[in-house]
Coordinates of C-alpha atoms and ligand atoms in Angstrom, one line a residue:
M157 CA -5.9 -2.9 27.9
V158 CA -2.0 -3.2 28.5
A159 CA -0.1 -2.0 24.8
R160 CA 2.2 -4.1 23.9
V161 CA 5.8 -2.7 23.3
I162 CA 7.4 -4.3 20.6
P163 CA 11.5 -2.5 20.5
V164 CA 12.8 -2.6 16.9
E165 CA 16.4 -2.9 15.8
P166 CA 19.6 -0.8 16.6
F167 CA 19.4 2.1 14.6
D168 CA 21.1 5.4 13.8
L169 CA 18.4 8.2 12.9
V170 CA 19.8 11.5 11.0
I171 CA 17.5 14.9 11.3
F172 CA 17.6 17.3 9.2
G173 CA 15.9 20.4 10.5
A174 CA 16.5 19.1 13.7
T175 CA 16.0 22.3 15.1
G176 CA 13.0 23.1 13.1
D177 CA 10.0 23.4 14.8
L178 CA 8.5 19.8 12.8
A179 CA 11.2 18.2 14.7
R180 CA 10.7 20.5 18.3
R181 CA 7.1 19.3 18.3
K182 CA 6.3 16.1 16.9
I183 CA 9.5 14.2 15.9
L184 CA 11.6 14.4 18.9
P185 CA 9.3 14.5 21.9
G186 CA 7.2 12.2 20.1
L187 CA 11.2 9.8 20.2
F188 CA 11.2 10.4 23.2
H189 CA 7.6 8.6 24.4
R190 CA 8.7 6.0 22.7
F191 CA 12.4 5.9 23.8
R192 CA 10.3 6.0 27.7
A193 CA 7.8 3.5 26.4
G194 CA 10.9 1.0 25.8
Q195 CA 11.2 0.6 22.0
M196 CA 14.5 2.2 21.2
P197 CA 17.3 0.4 21.7
S198 CA 19.7 1.5 24.0
D199 CA 22.2 2.0 21.8
A200 CA 20.0 3.8 18.8
K201 CA 21.1 7.1 18.1
I202 CA 19.8 10.4 17.2
I203 CA 22.3 12.6 15.2
G204 CA 19.9 16.6 14.8
S205 CA 21.8 18.3 12.0
A206 CA 20.4 21.8 11.1
R207 CA 22.6 24.7 9.2
S208 CA 22.7 26.8 13.0
E209 CA 27.0 26.0 14.4
M210 CA 26.5 24.4 18.4
E211 CA 27.8 21.4 20.3
S212 CA 26.0 18.4 20.8
A213 CA 25.2 19.8 24.4
E214 CA 23.6 22.6 22.9
F215 CA 21.4 20.7 21.2
R216 CA 20.7 18.6 23.9
T217 CA 19.3 21.4 25.9
L218 CA 17.7 22.4 23.2
V219 CA 15.8 19.6 22.2
G220 CA 15.4 19.7 26.6
A221 CA 14.0 22.6 26.6
A222 CA 11.9 20.8 23.8
I223 CA 10.5 17.9 25.7
A224 CA 9.8 19.9 28.7
E225 CA 7.8 22.7 26.7
F226 CA 5.2 19.8 24.6
V227 CA 5.4 17.1 26.2
A228 CA 3.4 16.9 30.0
P229 CA 5.1 16.7 33.4
D230 CA 3.9 13.4 34.5
L231 CA 5.0 11.9 31.4
R232 CA 8.7 13.3 31.5
P233 CA 10.6 12.2 34.3
Q234 CA 13.6 13.9 34.6
D235 CA 16.1 11.0 35.1
Q236 CA 14.2 9.2 31.7
L237 CA 14.7 12.6 30.5
D238 CA 18.2 12.7 31.4
A239 CA 18.9 9.2 29.5
F240 CA 17.0 10.6 26.4
L241 CA 19.2 13.0 25.4
Q242 CA 22.7 10.6 26.0
R243 CA 21.4 8.9 22.7
L244 CA 21.2 12.6 21.2
D245 CA 25.0 14.1 19.4
Y246 CA 24.5 16.9 16.9
V247 CA 26.3 17.5 13.4
H248 CA 26.5 21.2 11.5
I249 CA 26.0 20.9 8.2
D250 CA 24.1 23.4 5.5
A251 CA 22.9 21.1 3.5
T252 CA 23.2 23.1 -0.3
G253 CA 27.4 23.4 1.0
D254 CA 29.8 20.0 1.4
T255 CA 31.4 20.5 5.0
G256 CA 30.2 18.5 7.6
W257 CA 29.3 15.4 6.0
D258 CA 32.4 13.7 6.2
A259 CA 31.7 14.3 10.3
L260 CA 28.1 12.3 9.6
Q261 CA 29.5 9.7 8.4
K262 CA 32.1 9.5 11.2
I263 CA 29.1 9.4 13.7
L264 CA 27.2 6.6 12.1
R265 CA 28.1 2.8 12.7
P266 CA 28.7 1.1 9.8
D267 CA 26.1 -2.4 10.3
T268 CA 23.2 -0.4 11.4
I269 CA 20.3 1.0 10.1
R270 CA 20.9 3.6 9.1
T271 CA 17.6 6.2 8.3
F272 CA 18.0 9.8 7.4
Y273 CA 14.5 12.4 8.5
L274 CA 13.8 15.5 5.9
S275 CA 12.2 17.3 8.1
V276 CA 13.4 20.2 5.8
S277 CA 12.0 22.4 3.1
P278 CA 11.2 20.1 0.1
A279 CA 13.9 22.4 -1.6
L280 CA 16.1 20.2 0.6
F281 CA 15.5 17.1 -0.7
G282 CA 17.5 16.3 -3.8
A283 CA 20.2 18.4 -2.5
I284 CA 20.3 16.3 0.2
A285 CA 20.1 13.0 -1.3
E286 CA 23.0 13.5 -3.2
R287 CA 25.0 14.2 -0.6
L288 CA 24.2 11.4 1.5
S289 CA 25.1 9.5 -1.8
T290 CA 28.0 11.9 -2.4
H291 CA 29.9 11.1 0.3
A292 CA 28.7 7.2 0.1
I293 CA 26.7 8.0 3.9
A294 CA 23.9 6.4 2.7
T295 CA 23.7 2.3 2.3
P296 CA 21.8 0.4 0.3
Q297 CA 19.3 -1.0 4.0
S298 CA 19.1 3.4 4.5
R299 CA 16.0 5.2 5.2
I300 CA 14.9 8.3 3.9
V301 CA 11.7 10.0 4.9
V302 CA 10.4 13.5 3.7
E303 CA 7.9 16.1 4.6
K304 CA 5.0 16.9 3.1
P305 CA 5.0 19.0 0.7
F306 CA 5.3 16.6 -1.4
G307 CA 5.2 19.3 -4.3
H308 CA 3.2 22.0 -5.6
D309 CA 1.4 20.4 -8.9
L310 CA 2.1 16.6 -10.6
E311 CA 5.1 18.3 -12.4
S312 CA 6.7 19.2 -8.8
A313 CA 6.0 15.8 -7.2
R314 CA 7.7 13.6 -9.9
A315 CA 10.4 16.3 -9.9
L316 CA 10.8 15.9 -6.4
N317 CA 10.7 11.9 -7.1
R318 CA 13.0 11.8 -10.0
D319 CA 15.6 13.4 -6.6
L320 CA 14.6 11.3 -4.7
L321 CA 14.5 8.1 -7.6
R322 CA 18.4 9.1 -8.6
H323 CA 19.6 8.2 -5.0
F324 CA 17.1 5.8 -3.0
D325 CA 15.0 2.9 -4.3
E326 CA 10.9 3.3 -3.5
A327 CA 11.3 0.5 -1.0
Q328 CA 13.8 2.9 1.1
I329 CA 12.1 6.3 0.6
Y330 CA 8.7 6.9 3.2
R331 CA 6.9 9.9 2.1
I332 CA 4.6 11.0 5.3
D333 CA 1.6 12.2 5.0
H334 CA 0.3 12.2 8.7
Y335 CA -2.7 11.5 9.2
L336 CA -2.5 7.6 7.7
G337 CA -0.5 7.5 11.1
K338 CA -3.5 8.8 13.2
E339 CA -5.0 6.3 15.5
T340 CA -8.2 6.1 13.9
V341 CA -7.2 6.3 10.4
Q342 CA -5.9 3.0 10.8
N343 CA -9.3 1.3 12.7
L344 CA -10.4 2.4 9.2
M345 CA -8.8 -0.3 7.8
A346 CA -10.2 -3.0 10.6
L347 CA -13.2 -1.8 10.9
R348 CA -13.3 -2.7 6.8
F349 CA -11.3 -5.1 6.7
A350 CA -11.1 -7.2 9.8
N351 CA -15.1 -7.9 10.4
S352 CA -17.8 -8.8 8.8
L353 CA -20.4 -6.8 9.6
F354 CA -19.9 -4.1 7.3
E355 CA -17.8 -5.0 4.2
P356 CA -20.8 -6.8 2.3
L357 CA -22.7 -3.6 3.0
W358 CA -20.3 -0.8 2.2
N359 CA -20.8 0.0 -1.5
A360 CA -23.2 1.9 -3.8
T361 CA -26.4 -0.9 -3.6
H362 CA -26.5 0.5 0.3
I363 CA -24.1 4.0 1.6
D364 CA -26.4 6.6 0.1
H365 CA -23.4 9.5 0.6
V366 CA -20.1 9.8 2.1
Q367 CA -19.1 13.3 3.5
I368 CA -16.0 13.4 4.9
T369 CA -15.0 17.1 7.1
V370 CA -12.1 19.1 8.4
A371 CA -12.7 21.5 9.5
E372 CA -10.2 24.1 11.9
S373 CA -11.5 27.1 14.6
L374 CA -8.5 28.0 14.0
G375 CA -7.1 31.0 10.9
V376 CA -4.1 31.5 9.2
A377 CA -2.9 33.6 10.6
G378 CA 0.9 33.0 11.6
R379 CA 1.0 30.9 8.6
G380 CA 0.2 33.1 5.9
G381 CA 3.0 33.2 2.9
Y382 CA 2.9 29.4 3.1
Y383 CA -0.6 28.7 3.3
D384 CA -1.3 31.7 0.6
Q385 CA 1.0 29.8 -2.0
S386 CA -0.7 26.8 -1.2
G387 CA -4.8 26.8 -0.3
A388 CA -7.7 23.8 1.0
M389 CA -7.2 22.5 -2.1
R390 CA -2.6 21.5 -1.9
D391 CA -2.6 21.9 1.4
M392 CA -5.3 19.3 2.2
V393 CA -7.6 17.8 -0.1
Q394 CA -4.5 16.6 -2.1
N395 CA -3.2 15.0 0.3
H396 CA -4.6 14.0 3.9
L397 CA -8.8 14.4 2.4
M398 CA -7.6 11.7 0.1
Q399 CA -5.8 9.7 1.9
L400 CA -9.0 9.3 3.6
L401 CA -11.0 8.6 1.0
C402 CA -8.8 5.9 -0.8
L403 CA -9.3 4.0 3.1
I404 CA -12.6 5.1 2.5
A405 CA -13.3 3.4 -1.3
M406 CA -10.7 1.1 -1.3
E407 CA -10.9 -2.4 -2.6
P408 CA -9.9 -5.0 -0.2
P409 CA -6.0 -5.6 -0.9
S410 CA -5.2 -9.2 -1.0
K411 CA -2.3 -8.8 2.3
F412 CA -1.7 -6.1 5.1
T413 CA 1.4 -5.5 2.6
P414 CA 2.7 -2.4 1.9
N415 CA 1.9 -2.4 -1.5
S416 CA -1.0 -4.4 -1.4
V417 CA -2.7 -1.4 0.4
R418 CA -0.8 1.5 -1.2
D419 CA -1.9 -0.9 -4.9
E420 CA -6.2 -0.6 -4.2
K421 CA -4.8 3.1 -3.0
V422 CA -3.7 3.6 -6.0
K423 CA -7.6 2.1 -7.9
V424 CA -9.3 4.3 -6.0
I425 CA -7.7 8.0 -6.9
E426 CA -6.8 6.7 -10.5
A427 CA -11.0 5.9 -11.0
L428 CA -11.4 9.4 -9.5
D429 CA -13.9 11.5 -12.2
P430 CA -12.9 14.3 -13.2
V431 CA -14.9 17.1 -11.2
P432 CA -16.6 20.3 -13.1
L433 CA -16.4 23.6 -11.9
R434 CA -20.0 23.2 -10.7
D435 CA -19.7 20.9 -7.8
I436 CA -16.1 22.9 -6.3
V437 CA -17.3 25.6 -3.5
R438 CA -14.3 27.6 -2.1
G439 CA -14.8 29.9 0.0
Q440 CA -12.4 32.7 2.1
Y441 CA -13.5 34.4 6.1
R442 CA -14.6 37.2 6.0
T443 CA -13.7 39.6 9.4
G444 CA -15.3 38.6 12.3
R445 CA -15.1 39.7 15.7
D446 CA -12.7 37.9 16.7
N447 CA -10.8 37.4 13.9
Q448 CA -8.8 39.4 11.1
S449 CA -10.3 38.8 7.2
Y450 CA -8.1 35.6 5.7
F451 CA -7.1 39.3 2.8
D452 CA -5.5 40.5 6.4
D453 CA -4.3 37.2 7.9
V454 CA -2.3 36.4 4.0
E455 CA -1.4 39.9 4.0
N456 CA -3.5 40.3 0.3
P457 CA -5.8 42.0 -0.4
D458 CA -6.0 40.3 -3.6
S459 CA -5.5 36.9 -3.5
R460 CA -7.4 33.9 -4.6
T461 CA -6.0 31.5 -2.8
E462 CA -9.4 29.2 -0.9
S463 CA -9.5 28.8 2.9
F464 CA -12.1 26.4 2.2
I465 CA -13.0 24.0 0.3
A466 CA -16.0 21.5 -0.3
M467 CA -16.6 19.5 -3.6
K468 CA -18.6 16.3 -5.1
L469 CA -16.5 13.2 -6.2
T470 CA -17.8 10.1 -7.8
V471 CA -15.4 7.0 -8.2
G472 CA -15.8 6.3 -11.1
N473 CA -16.0 2.0 -10.8
W474 CA -18.9 -0.8 -9.3
R475 CA -18.5 -0.2 -6.7
W476 CA -19.1 3.6 -5.9
A477 CA -20.9 4.0 -9.5
N478 CA -23.8 7.1 -8.0
T479 CA -23.1 7.1 -5.3
P480 CA -21.1 10.4 -4.0
F481 CA -18.4 11.2 -1.6
Y482 CA -18.5 14.9 -0.3
L483 CA -15.8 16.8 0.9
R484 CA -14.7 19.7 3.4
T485 CA -11.8 20.8 5.2
G486 CA -11.7 24.9 5.9
K487 CA -10.0 27.2 8.8
H488 CA -11.9 29.1 10.5
L489 CA -14.9 26.7 11.0
R490 CA -17.3 26.9 13.4
D491 CA -15.4 23.9 15.5
R492 CA -12.2 21.7 15.4
V493 CA -14.0 18.9 13.4
S494 CA -12.3 15.9 11.7
E495 CA -15.0 13.2 10.9
I496 CA -15.8 10.1 8.2
A497 CA -19.7 10.0 7.8
V498 CA -21.0 6.8 6.5
I499 CA -24.4 7.5 5.7
F500 CA -26.6 4.9 4.7
K501 CA -30.1 4.5 1.6
D502 CA -33.3 3.7 3.6
P503 CA -34.2 0.4 3.7
P504 CA -35.9 -0.1 0.8
H505 CA -39.4 -1.3 1.8
N506 CA -41.0 1.3 5.2
I507 CA -43.3 -0.2 7.0
F508 CA -43.9 2.8 9.5
P509 CA -45.0 5.2 7.2
N510 CA -46.1 7.7 9.2
K511 CA -43.3 6.9 11.9
M512 CA -40.9 7.5 10.6
E513 CA -40.1 11.5 10.2
G514 CA -37.2 13.4 10.6
R515 CA -35.1 10.5 11.1
K516 CA -31.6 10.7 9.4
G517 CA -30.7 7.5 8.8
N518 CA -28.7 5.0 9.8
A519 CA -25.1 6.5 9.9
L520 CA -22.0 5.5 10.7
I521 CA -20.1 7.7 12.3
I522 CA -15.7 7.7 12.8
R523 CA -14.3 10.3 14.3
L524 CA -10.6 11.4 13.5
Q525 CA -10.4 14.4 16.3
P526 CA -11.4 15.0 19.0
D527 CA -12.6 12.1 21.0
E528 CA -11.4 9.3 18.3
G529 CA -14.3 7.5 17.8
I530 CA -16.8 5.3 16.0
T531 CA -20.4 6.0 16.1
L532 CA -23.1 4.0 14.7
R533 CA -26.4 5.7 14.5
T534 CA -29.4 3.4 14.5
T535 CA -33.2 3.9 14.7
I536 CA -35.1 2.5 17.4
K537 CA -38.9 2.4 19.1
E538 CA -39.3 4.5 20.9
P539 CA -39.5 3.7 24.3
G540 CA -42.5 3.9 26.7
P541 CA -46.0 2.9 25.6
G542 CA -48.5 4.7 23.2
G543 CA -47.4 2.9 20.3
M544 CA -44.4 2.8 17.7
R545 CA -43.1 5.7 17.2
L546 CA -39.5 5.9 15.9
T547 CA -35.9 7.4 17.5
E548 CA -33.1 7.6 17.2
V549 CA -29.3 7.1 18.6
A550 CA -26.3 6.4 18.8
M551 CA -24.5 3.7 19.2
D552 CA -21.4 5.1 21.0
M553 CA -17.7 3.9 21.3
S554 CA -14.8 6.4 22.2
F555 CA -11.4 4.5 21.9
A556 CA -10.2 6.4 25.1
D557 CA -13.1 4.5 26.6
A558 CA -13.6 1.2 25.6
L559 CA -8.9 1.6 25.4
G560 CA -7.8 3.5 28.1
K561 CA -6.3 7.1 26.7
D562 CA -2.8 5.8 27.3
L563 CA -3.6 3.6 24.0
T564 CA -5.2 5.8 21.6
S565 CA -3.1 9.0 23.0
Q566 CA -0.4 7.9 20.8
D567 CA 0.8 11.3 17.8
A568 CA 1.1 10.6 14.5
Y569 CA 4.6 11.5 14.5
E570 CA 5.6 8.6 17.0
R571 CA 4.2 5.5 15.5
L572 CA 5.4 7.2 12.4
V573 CA 8.9 7.2 12.4
M574 CA 8.7 3.9 14.2
D575 CA 6.9 2.2 10.4
V576 CA 10.4 3.5 8.8
I577 CA 13.1 2.4 12.0
R578 CA 11.2 -1.4 11.6
G579 CA 11.1 -1.1 7.9
D580 CA 7.0 -0.7 6.7
Q581 CA 6.0 1.1 4.2
T582 CA 2.3 0.7 4.3
L583 CA 1.9 3.7 6.6
F584 CA 3.6 5.9 3.7
M585 CA 2.2 6.8 0.2
R586 CA 4.3 6.1 -3.0
G587 CA 5.3 8.0 -5.6
D588 CA 3.0 6.4 -7.8
E589 CA 0.0 7.8 -5.3
V590 CA 1.8 11.3 -5.3
E591 CA 1.6 11.9 -8.5
A592 CA -1.9 10.5 -9.2
A593 CA -3.2 12.4 -6.9
W594 CA -1.8 15.5 -8.3
A595 CA -2.5 15.0 -11.2
W596 CA -6.1 14.7 -10.5
A597 CA -5.8 18.1 -8.8
D598 CA -3.6 19.7 -11.2
P599 CA -7.3 20.3 -13.5
M600 CA -9.1 21.8 -11.4
I601 CA -7.5 24.6 -9.7
A602 CA -5.9 25.1 -13.3
A603 CA -10.6 25.3 -13.9
W604 CA -10.9 28.2 -11.4
E605 CA -7.2 29.3 -12.4
E606 CA -8.5 30.1 -16.0
A607 CA -12.5 30.7 -14.7
G608 CA -10.5 33.9 -13.1
Q609 CA -13.1 32.4 -10.2
R610 CA -12.9 33.8 -6.1
P611 CA -13.9 32.0 -3.7
M612 CA -17.4 33.3 -1.8
L613 CA -16.3 34.7 1.8
Y614 CA -17.7 32.7 3.8
D615 CA -18.4 33.8 7.9
P616 CA -15.4 33.1 10.8
G617 CA -17.1 30.0 13.1
S618 CA -20.3 28.9 10.2
S619 CA -20.2 26.1 8.6
G620 CA -18.1 27.7 5.4
P621 CA -19.6 29.7 2.3
E622 CA -24.2 28.8 2.3
E623 CA -23.6 27.4 -1.2
A624 CA -21.5 24.4 0.2
L625 CA -24.7 23.6 2.0
M626 CA -26.3 23.8 -1.8
L627 CA -24.5 22.3 -2.9
M628 CA -24.9 18.9 -0.9
H629 CA -29.6 20.6 -0.4
Q630 CA -29.1 19.9 -4.8
G631 CA -28.8 15.8 -3.6
G632 CA -31.4 16.4 -1.4
R633 CA -29.2 15.7 0.9
R634 CA -27.4 17.2 4.4
W635 CA -24.0 18.1 6.0
R636 CA -23.8 16.4 8.9
P637 CA -23.7 20.2 11.4
I638 CA -20.0 20.7 12.5
G639 CA -19.0 20.8 16.1
D640 CA -22.2 19.9 18.8
Ligands
NAP290 P1 11.1 25.4 10.6 O1 10.6 25.5 11.3 O2 11.2 26.2 9.6 O3 13.2 24.3 10.0 C1 13.6 24.4 9.3 C2 14.6 23.1 9.7 O4 15.7 23.6 8.6 C3 15.2 24.5 10.6 O5 16.5 23.0 11.3 C4 16.8 25.0 10.5 O6 18.3 25.3 10.6 C5 17.0 23.7 8.2 N1 17.5 24.2 7.5 C6 17.1 25.1 6.0 N2 17.7 26.0 5.4 C7 19.2 24.5 5.3 C8 19.9 24.4 5.1 N3 20.6 24.8 4.0 N4 20.6 23.5 5.4 C9 20.3 22.6 6.6 N5 19.0 22.6 7.4 C10 18.5 23.4 6.9 O7 10.3 24.3 9.4 P2 8.9 23.0 9.6 O8 8.4 23.7 10.4 O9 9.6 22.5 10.8 O10 9.1 22.6 9.0 C11 10.4 21.5 8.4 C12 9.1 20.3 6.9 O11 8.0 19.8 7.6 C13 8.8 21.4 5.6 O12 8.9 20.6 4.6 C14 7.2 21.4 6.9 O13 6.9 22.2 5.1 C15 7.3 20.4 7.0 N6 5.3 20.3 7.4 C16 6.0 20.9 8.8 C17 5.2 21.0 9.8 C18 4.6 22.1 11.2 O14 4.3 22.0 12.4 N7 6.3 22.6 11.8 C19 3.6 19.9 10.0 C20 3.8 19.5 8.3 C21 4.6 19.0 7.3 P3 18.5 26.7 10.6 O15 18.0 26.4 11.8 O16 20.2 26.4 11.9 O17 19.1 27.1 9.6

């Protein structure tokens, strides 16, 4: 299969924070891939901006080095890299000051769509939005992209929304959750709404429960300071896992338009029942053979921040009454795995009473990483003579095998940046969506803080604290193993 590349309109893209980690690792290499694929018009302009003083030539050298570091040699032919670097300029601006903005204004073309990518600390979002407006750099057609974290709680998220909405309309604001740019995550929508096979079964009558797991094998060493202020709930559940939950649980939108899709996602968040503390397990990894403890990694021996969380959620609506959703995410777990497992109920009547022992039942497993793909677990007859014995097989599809590696290896940032340029907000969070997710998360965080709860300790390389296994066992269910 060959990827269809639809070139975008001419654009001027300004990246604030262009010398930072995210820009060097993801945004600029992603843009280079799109340039190579022929999606970028030949007169596209990419303007890097940061506090550091440097000439455009120096910035091109920096970007060339970043691409050399983060793009495989066979994917960066020198002539194409040189041509891409020619598209780059640099303007030095301290976002909190008033110099440099006029220089930026001069580089931008009057009739070209302007996109401002704020790859900087959220503390600077308001200052940059304001200056883009007061220096008349932002036009009614401009777009502004903001990175996570979008707030620390409902109040701070509201403040960020207010700061942005003072100068930009909601239709101009693109709040990134890079999980939504993953191929498999978008495939969730295709799977559910472009097939007639699953939708009739997609409800509490047929689905026993849903498990969403995002497990990391590494700890937080190196970014402990940031992580300890946040924890698994704020860093992962309120945003990434919530987005996955929404795509699994939402009603079919009437159209595939940004607001139809996002309206349905907001309804899911608003339908979530409050989660009592007894249905939440928080953990912290302890010292292992090859790692320090969480306390050492964050250099805070009294930390009560969780590096692991598991919880049981219920969605209070007709479709999902009595079908729990189990969410689990953490650091230093057995393997690096992200998946959604939809576990179906047993058939209503069993005609093989003695043949089903140990059978786990039908499940649809959607793998986000590694090896993006879909597995359908089905029961079949064990082959061979000797009567009717049943066994389970996995109908397994790896997207890379089925569609080719080139088509499936696109990074989320590549897709998302091009969506912004095209003006498609479907894969970006709307302001009310982020606020609804914080309104759901805040009372839980307040409850465990008020209770003075300490996270349970777990062994690095394990599946998290025992209590997380019990959370599932209480309902007579089991987590899928993390990794093989
Ligand atoms: P970073 O490495 O610390 O880079 C920050 C960038 O902001 C630098 O280019 C820095 O420029 C610039 N900057 C700082 N203060 C400035 C000011 N007053 N005026 C203008 N520019 C200023 O941060 P990062 O890791 O790239 O993260 C950027 C944003 O993306 C953050 O919101 C972060 O939460 C989010 N994010 C990052 C990742 C990731 O993997 N890194 C993942 C998801 C989300 P100078 O060097 O010139 O000071």
